[in-house]
Tab-separated table of C-alpha atoms and ligand atoms in Angstrom:
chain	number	residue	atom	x	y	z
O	165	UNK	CA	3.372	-2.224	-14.046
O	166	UNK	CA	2.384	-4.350	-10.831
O	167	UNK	CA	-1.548	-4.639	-10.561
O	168	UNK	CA	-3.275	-5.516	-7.493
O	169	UNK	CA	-6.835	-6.907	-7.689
O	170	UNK	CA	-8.778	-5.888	-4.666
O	171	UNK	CA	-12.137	-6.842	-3.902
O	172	UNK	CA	-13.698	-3.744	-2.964
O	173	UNK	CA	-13.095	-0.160	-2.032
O	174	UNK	CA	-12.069	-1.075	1.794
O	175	UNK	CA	-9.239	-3.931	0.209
O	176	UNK	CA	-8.071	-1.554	-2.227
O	177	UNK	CA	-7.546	0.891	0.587
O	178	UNK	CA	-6.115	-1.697	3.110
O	179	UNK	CA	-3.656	-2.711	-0.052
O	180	UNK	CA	-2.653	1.019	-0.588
O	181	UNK	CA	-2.758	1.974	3.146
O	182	UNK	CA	-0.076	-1.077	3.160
O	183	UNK	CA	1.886	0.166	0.767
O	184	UNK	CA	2.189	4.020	1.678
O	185	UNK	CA	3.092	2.551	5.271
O	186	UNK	CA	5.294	0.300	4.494
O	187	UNK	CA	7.522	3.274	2.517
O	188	UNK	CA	7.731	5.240	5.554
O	189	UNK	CA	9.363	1.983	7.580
O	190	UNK	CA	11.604	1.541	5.084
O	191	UNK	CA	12.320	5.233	4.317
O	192	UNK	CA	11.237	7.324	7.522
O	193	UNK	CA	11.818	10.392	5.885
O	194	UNK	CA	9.765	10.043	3.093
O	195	UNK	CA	8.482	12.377	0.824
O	196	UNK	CA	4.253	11.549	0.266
O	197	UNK	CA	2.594	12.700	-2.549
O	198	UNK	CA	-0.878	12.481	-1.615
O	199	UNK	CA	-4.435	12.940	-3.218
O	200	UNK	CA	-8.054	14.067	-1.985
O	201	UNK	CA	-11.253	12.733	-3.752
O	202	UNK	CA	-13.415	9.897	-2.470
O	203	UNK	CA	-11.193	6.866	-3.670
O	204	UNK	CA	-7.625	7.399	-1.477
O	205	UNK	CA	-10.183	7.797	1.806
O	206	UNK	CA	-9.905	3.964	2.886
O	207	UNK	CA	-6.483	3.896	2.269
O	208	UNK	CA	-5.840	7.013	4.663
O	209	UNK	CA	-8.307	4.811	7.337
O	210	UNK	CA	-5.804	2.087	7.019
O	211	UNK	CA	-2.873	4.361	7.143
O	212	UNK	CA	-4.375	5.793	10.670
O	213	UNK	CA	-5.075	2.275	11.880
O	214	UNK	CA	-1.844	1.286	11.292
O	215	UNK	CA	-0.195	4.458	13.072
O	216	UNK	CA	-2.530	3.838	16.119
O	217	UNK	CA	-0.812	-0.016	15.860
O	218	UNK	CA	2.341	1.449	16.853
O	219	UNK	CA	3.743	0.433	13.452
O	220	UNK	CA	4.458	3.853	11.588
O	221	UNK	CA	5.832	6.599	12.854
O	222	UNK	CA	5.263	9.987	10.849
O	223	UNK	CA	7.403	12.083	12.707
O	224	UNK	CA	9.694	12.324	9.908
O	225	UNK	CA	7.693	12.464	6.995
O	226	UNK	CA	6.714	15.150	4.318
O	227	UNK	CA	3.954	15.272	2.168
O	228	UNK	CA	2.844	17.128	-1.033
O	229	UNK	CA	-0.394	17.092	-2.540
O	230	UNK	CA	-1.815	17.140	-5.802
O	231	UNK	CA	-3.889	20.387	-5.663
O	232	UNK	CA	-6.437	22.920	-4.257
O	233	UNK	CA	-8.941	24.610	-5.192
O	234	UNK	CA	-7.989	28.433	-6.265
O	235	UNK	CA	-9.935	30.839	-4.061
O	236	UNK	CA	-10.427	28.303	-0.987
O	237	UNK	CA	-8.526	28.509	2.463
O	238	UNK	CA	-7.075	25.663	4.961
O	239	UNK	CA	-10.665	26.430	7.197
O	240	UNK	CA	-12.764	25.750	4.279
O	241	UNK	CA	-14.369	22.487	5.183
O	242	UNK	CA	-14.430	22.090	1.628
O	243	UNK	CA	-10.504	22.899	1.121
O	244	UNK	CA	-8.024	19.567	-0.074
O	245	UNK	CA	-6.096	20.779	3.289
O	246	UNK	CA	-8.824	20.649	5.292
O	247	UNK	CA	-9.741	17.368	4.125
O	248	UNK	CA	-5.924	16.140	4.175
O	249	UNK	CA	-6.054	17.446	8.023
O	250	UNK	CA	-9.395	15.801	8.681
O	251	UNK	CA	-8.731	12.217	6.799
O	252	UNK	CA	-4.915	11.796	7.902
O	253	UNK	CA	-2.800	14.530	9.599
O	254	UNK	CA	-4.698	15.269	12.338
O	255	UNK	CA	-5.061	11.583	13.483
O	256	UNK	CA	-0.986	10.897	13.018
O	257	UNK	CA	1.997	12.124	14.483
O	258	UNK	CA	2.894	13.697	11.039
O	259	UNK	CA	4.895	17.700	11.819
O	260	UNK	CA	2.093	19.763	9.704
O	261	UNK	CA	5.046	22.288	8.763
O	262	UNK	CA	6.218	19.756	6.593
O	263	UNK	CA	2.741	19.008	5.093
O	264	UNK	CA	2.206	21.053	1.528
O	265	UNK	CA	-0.836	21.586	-0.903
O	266	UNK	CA	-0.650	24.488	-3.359
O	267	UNK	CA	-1.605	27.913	-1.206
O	268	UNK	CA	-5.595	28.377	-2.472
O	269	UNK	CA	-5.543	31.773	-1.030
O	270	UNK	CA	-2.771	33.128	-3.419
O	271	UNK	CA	-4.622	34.957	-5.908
O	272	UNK	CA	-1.302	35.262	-7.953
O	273	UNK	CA	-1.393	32.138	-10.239
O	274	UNK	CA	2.105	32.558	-10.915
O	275	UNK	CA	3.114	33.325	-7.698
O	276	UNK	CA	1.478	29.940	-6.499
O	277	UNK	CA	2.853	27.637	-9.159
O	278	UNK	CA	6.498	29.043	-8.876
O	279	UNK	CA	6.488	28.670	-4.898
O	280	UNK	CA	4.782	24.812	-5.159
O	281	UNK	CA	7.238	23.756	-7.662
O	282	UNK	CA	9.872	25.825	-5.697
O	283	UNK	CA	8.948	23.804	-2.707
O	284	UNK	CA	8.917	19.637	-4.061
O	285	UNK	CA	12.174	21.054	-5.624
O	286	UNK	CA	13.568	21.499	-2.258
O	287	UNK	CA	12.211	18.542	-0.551
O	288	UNK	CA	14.278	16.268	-3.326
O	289	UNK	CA	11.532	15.121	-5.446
O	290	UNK	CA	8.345	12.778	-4.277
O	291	UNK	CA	9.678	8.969	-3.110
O	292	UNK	CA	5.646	7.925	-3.789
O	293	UNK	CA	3.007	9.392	-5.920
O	294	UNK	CA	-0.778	8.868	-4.708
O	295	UNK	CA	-2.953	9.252	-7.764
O	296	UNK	CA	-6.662	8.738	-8.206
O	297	UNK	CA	-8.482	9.046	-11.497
O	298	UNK	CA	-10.858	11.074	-12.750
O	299	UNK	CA	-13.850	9.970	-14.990
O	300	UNK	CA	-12.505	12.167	-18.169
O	301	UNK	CA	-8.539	10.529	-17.271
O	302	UNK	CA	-7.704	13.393	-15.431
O	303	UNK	CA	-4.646	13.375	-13.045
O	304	UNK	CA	-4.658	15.781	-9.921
O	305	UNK	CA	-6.636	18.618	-11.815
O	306	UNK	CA	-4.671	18.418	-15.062
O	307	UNK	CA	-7.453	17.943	-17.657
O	308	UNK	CA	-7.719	17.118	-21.011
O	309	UNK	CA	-4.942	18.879	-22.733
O	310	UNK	CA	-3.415	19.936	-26.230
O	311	UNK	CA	-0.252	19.060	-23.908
O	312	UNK	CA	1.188	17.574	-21.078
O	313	UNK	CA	1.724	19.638	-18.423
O	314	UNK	CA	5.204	20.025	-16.433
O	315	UNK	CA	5.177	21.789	-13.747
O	316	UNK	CA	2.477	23.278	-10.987
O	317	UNK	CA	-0.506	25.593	-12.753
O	318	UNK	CA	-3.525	26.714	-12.365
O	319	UNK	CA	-6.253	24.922	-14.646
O	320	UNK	CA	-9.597	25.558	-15.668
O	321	UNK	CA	-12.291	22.743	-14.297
O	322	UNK	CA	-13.566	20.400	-16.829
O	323	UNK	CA	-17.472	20.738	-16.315
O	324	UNK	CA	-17.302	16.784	-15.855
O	325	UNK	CA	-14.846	17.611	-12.858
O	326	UNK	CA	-17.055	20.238	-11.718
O	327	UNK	CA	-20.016	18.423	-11.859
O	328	UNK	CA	-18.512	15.153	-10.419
O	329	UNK	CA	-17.072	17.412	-7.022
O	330	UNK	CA	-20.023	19.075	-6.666
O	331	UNK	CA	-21.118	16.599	-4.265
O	332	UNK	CA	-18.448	18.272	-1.564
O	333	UNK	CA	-20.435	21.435	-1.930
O	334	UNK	CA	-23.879	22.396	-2.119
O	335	UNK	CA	-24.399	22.961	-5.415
O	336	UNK	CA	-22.462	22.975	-8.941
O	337	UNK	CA	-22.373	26.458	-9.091
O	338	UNK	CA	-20.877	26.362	-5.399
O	339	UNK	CA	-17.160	24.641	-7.033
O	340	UNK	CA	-14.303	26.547	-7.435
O	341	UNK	CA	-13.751	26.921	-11.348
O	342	UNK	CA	-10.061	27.349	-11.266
O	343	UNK	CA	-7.614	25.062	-9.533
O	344	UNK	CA	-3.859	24.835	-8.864
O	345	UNK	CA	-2.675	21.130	-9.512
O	346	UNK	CA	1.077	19.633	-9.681
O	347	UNK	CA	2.270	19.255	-12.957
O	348	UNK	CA	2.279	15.592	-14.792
O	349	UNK	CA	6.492	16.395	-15.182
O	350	UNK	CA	6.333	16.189	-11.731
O	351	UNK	CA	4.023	13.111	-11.083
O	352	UNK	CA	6.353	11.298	-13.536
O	353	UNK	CA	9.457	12.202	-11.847
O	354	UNK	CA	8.125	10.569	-8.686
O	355	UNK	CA	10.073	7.593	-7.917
O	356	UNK	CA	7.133	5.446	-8.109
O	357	UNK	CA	3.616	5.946	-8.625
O	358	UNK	CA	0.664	4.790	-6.775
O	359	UNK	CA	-2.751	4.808	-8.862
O	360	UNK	CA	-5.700	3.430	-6.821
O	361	UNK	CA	-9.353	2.989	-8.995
O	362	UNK	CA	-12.108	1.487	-7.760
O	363	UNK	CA	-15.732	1.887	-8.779
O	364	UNK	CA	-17.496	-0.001	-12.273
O	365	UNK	CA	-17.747	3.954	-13.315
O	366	UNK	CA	-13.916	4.240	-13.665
O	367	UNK	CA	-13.363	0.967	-15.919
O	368	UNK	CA	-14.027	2.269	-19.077
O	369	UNK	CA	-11.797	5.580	-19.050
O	370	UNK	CA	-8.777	3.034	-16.881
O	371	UNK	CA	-8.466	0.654	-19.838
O	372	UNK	CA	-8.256	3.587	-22.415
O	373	UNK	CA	-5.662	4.975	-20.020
O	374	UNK	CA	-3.546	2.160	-19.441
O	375	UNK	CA	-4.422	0.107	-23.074
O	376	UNK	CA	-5.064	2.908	-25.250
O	377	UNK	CA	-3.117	5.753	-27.423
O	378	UNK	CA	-0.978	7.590	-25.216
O	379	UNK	CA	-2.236	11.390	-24.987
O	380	UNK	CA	-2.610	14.900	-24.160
O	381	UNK	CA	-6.330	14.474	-24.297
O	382	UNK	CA	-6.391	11.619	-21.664
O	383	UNK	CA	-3.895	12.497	-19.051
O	384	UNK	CA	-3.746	9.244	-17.168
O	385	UNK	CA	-2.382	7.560	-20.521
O	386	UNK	CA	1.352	8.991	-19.742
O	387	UNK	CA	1.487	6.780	-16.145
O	388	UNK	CA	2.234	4.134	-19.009
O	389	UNK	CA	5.859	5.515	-19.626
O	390	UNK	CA	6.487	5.413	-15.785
O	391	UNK	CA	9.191	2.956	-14.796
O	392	UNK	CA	7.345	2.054	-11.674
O	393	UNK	CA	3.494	2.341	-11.311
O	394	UNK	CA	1.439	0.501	-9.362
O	395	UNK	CA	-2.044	-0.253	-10.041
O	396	UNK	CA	-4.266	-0.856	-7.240
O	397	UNK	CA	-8.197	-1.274	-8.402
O	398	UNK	CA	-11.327	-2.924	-6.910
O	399	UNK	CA	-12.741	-5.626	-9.153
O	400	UNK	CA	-15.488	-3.596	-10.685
O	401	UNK	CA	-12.986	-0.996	-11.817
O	402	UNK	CA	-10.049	-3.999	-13.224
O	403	UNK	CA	-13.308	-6.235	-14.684
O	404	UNK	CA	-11.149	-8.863	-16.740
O	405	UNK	CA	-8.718	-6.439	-18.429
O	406	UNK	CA	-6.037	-6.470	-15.695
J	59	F6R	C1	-7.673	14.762	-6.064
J	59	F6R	C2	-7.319	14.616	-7.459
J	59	F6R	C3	-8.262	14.094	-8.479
J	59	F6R	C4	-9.041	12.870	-8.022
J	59	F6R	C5	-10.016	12.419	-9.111
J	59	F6R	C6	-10.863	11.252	-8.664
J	59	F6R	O1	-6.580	15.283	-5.310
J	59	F6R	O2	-6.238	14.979	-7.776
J	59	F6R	O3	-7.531	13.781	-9.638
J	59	F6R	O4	-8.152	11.832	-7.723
J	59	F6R	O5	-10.856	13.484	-9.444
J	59	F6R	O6	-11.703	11.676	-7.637
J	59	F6R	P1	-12.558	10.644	-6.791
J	59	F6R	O7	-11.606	9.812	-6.023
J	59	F6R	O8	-13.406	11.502	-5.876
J	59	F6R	O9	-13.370	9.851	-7.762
């Protein structure tokens, strides 16, 4: 594991912003996998900033995301593609045919899983996995588990996790209770893997995830078995344990 020790949010976002750049120099046609939430937002400022530079060019890039909400469309302000279009795509020169999330509006759980899996199958697997990291050690929307997942399905919402996003919509009762997420097969298959932390909040659940018994019941604890993560976390989310 490579750790970087930012000082704050906006570093940790300049460092991962640097680093998701830098793979589409080297590798043009990248495949992205990306992540919504609050934490990857500086890094997508950075990413923009460095587009507007004249250093990246997107026009040959793909990107898959983590998850959706079940039940919410691309318009819904508070969609992960709307977000994704708001935060990054719209601002970069990025083709949005070849930008993916799970389809909310497929009401067919199987249906969606099948086609998402059916469709990072055909781009060749993910060159770069974006993660963030939820405060029960939650990965994309996989949960707390008797299992690890392995491919795209739909979850359940923790009520942590639906608590903790109910700040995107005006109320708790507002979230979406169901979700589709990529599976943690998938995140693991990614070439390498990007997890960015920051926040005091998140210290206590990233050293049981990254020092702790590897398990089902905190998902984040598998990224340990990856052969190449990266660790990018502010100092109040690293403290002295990184
Ligand atoms: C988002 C995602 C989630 C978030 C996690 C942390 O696509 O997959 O796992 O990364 O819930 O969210 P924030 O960054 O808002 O604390």
């Amino acid at each position: 594991m490579i750790v970087y020790k930012a000082e704050n949010k906006e570093d940790a976002g300049r460092i991962v912003g640097n680093i998701l750049s830098a793979q589409i120099v080297t590798k043009p046609e990248s495949v992205l996998g990306l992540a919504t939430g609050s934490t990857p937002e500086t890094a997508y400022e950075r990413m923009v900033k460095l587009y507007e530079q004249g250093d990246v060019d997107y026009s040959k890039v793909k990107t898959v995301n983590l998850d959706e909400y079940k039940g919410l469309s691309g318009d819904d302000s508070r969609s992960y593609r709307f977000f994704m279009n708001e935060k990054l795509f719209n601002r970069v020169n990025i083709d949005k045919s070849n930008t993916y999330l799970p389809d909310g509006t497929e009401s067919d759980s199987e249906t969606a899983c099948t086609d998402y899996d059916a469709i990072i199958e055909g781009l060749g697997g993910i060159d770069i996995q974006l993660l963030g990291l939820g405060c029960n050690g939650h990965i994309g929307f996989n949960e707390p588990a008797e299992y690890f997942s392995l491919s795209t399905q739909c979850v359940d919402l923790a009520e942590s996790t639906i608590s903790a996003n109910s700040r995107f919509f005006s109320g708790a009762d507002e979230v979406p209770r169901q979700a589709y997420t990529m599976g943690i097969g998938t995140i693991m298959r990614a070439e390498r893997v990007l997890l960015m932390v920051t926040g005091e909040n998140k210290r206590d659940i990233l050293v049981r995830a990254l020092n702790g018994e590897v398990t089902p019941r905190l998902p984040a604890s598998i990224l340990r078995f990856h052969k190449n993560l990266i660790l990018v976390g502010d100092k109040d989310a690293l403290g002295e344990n990184f």
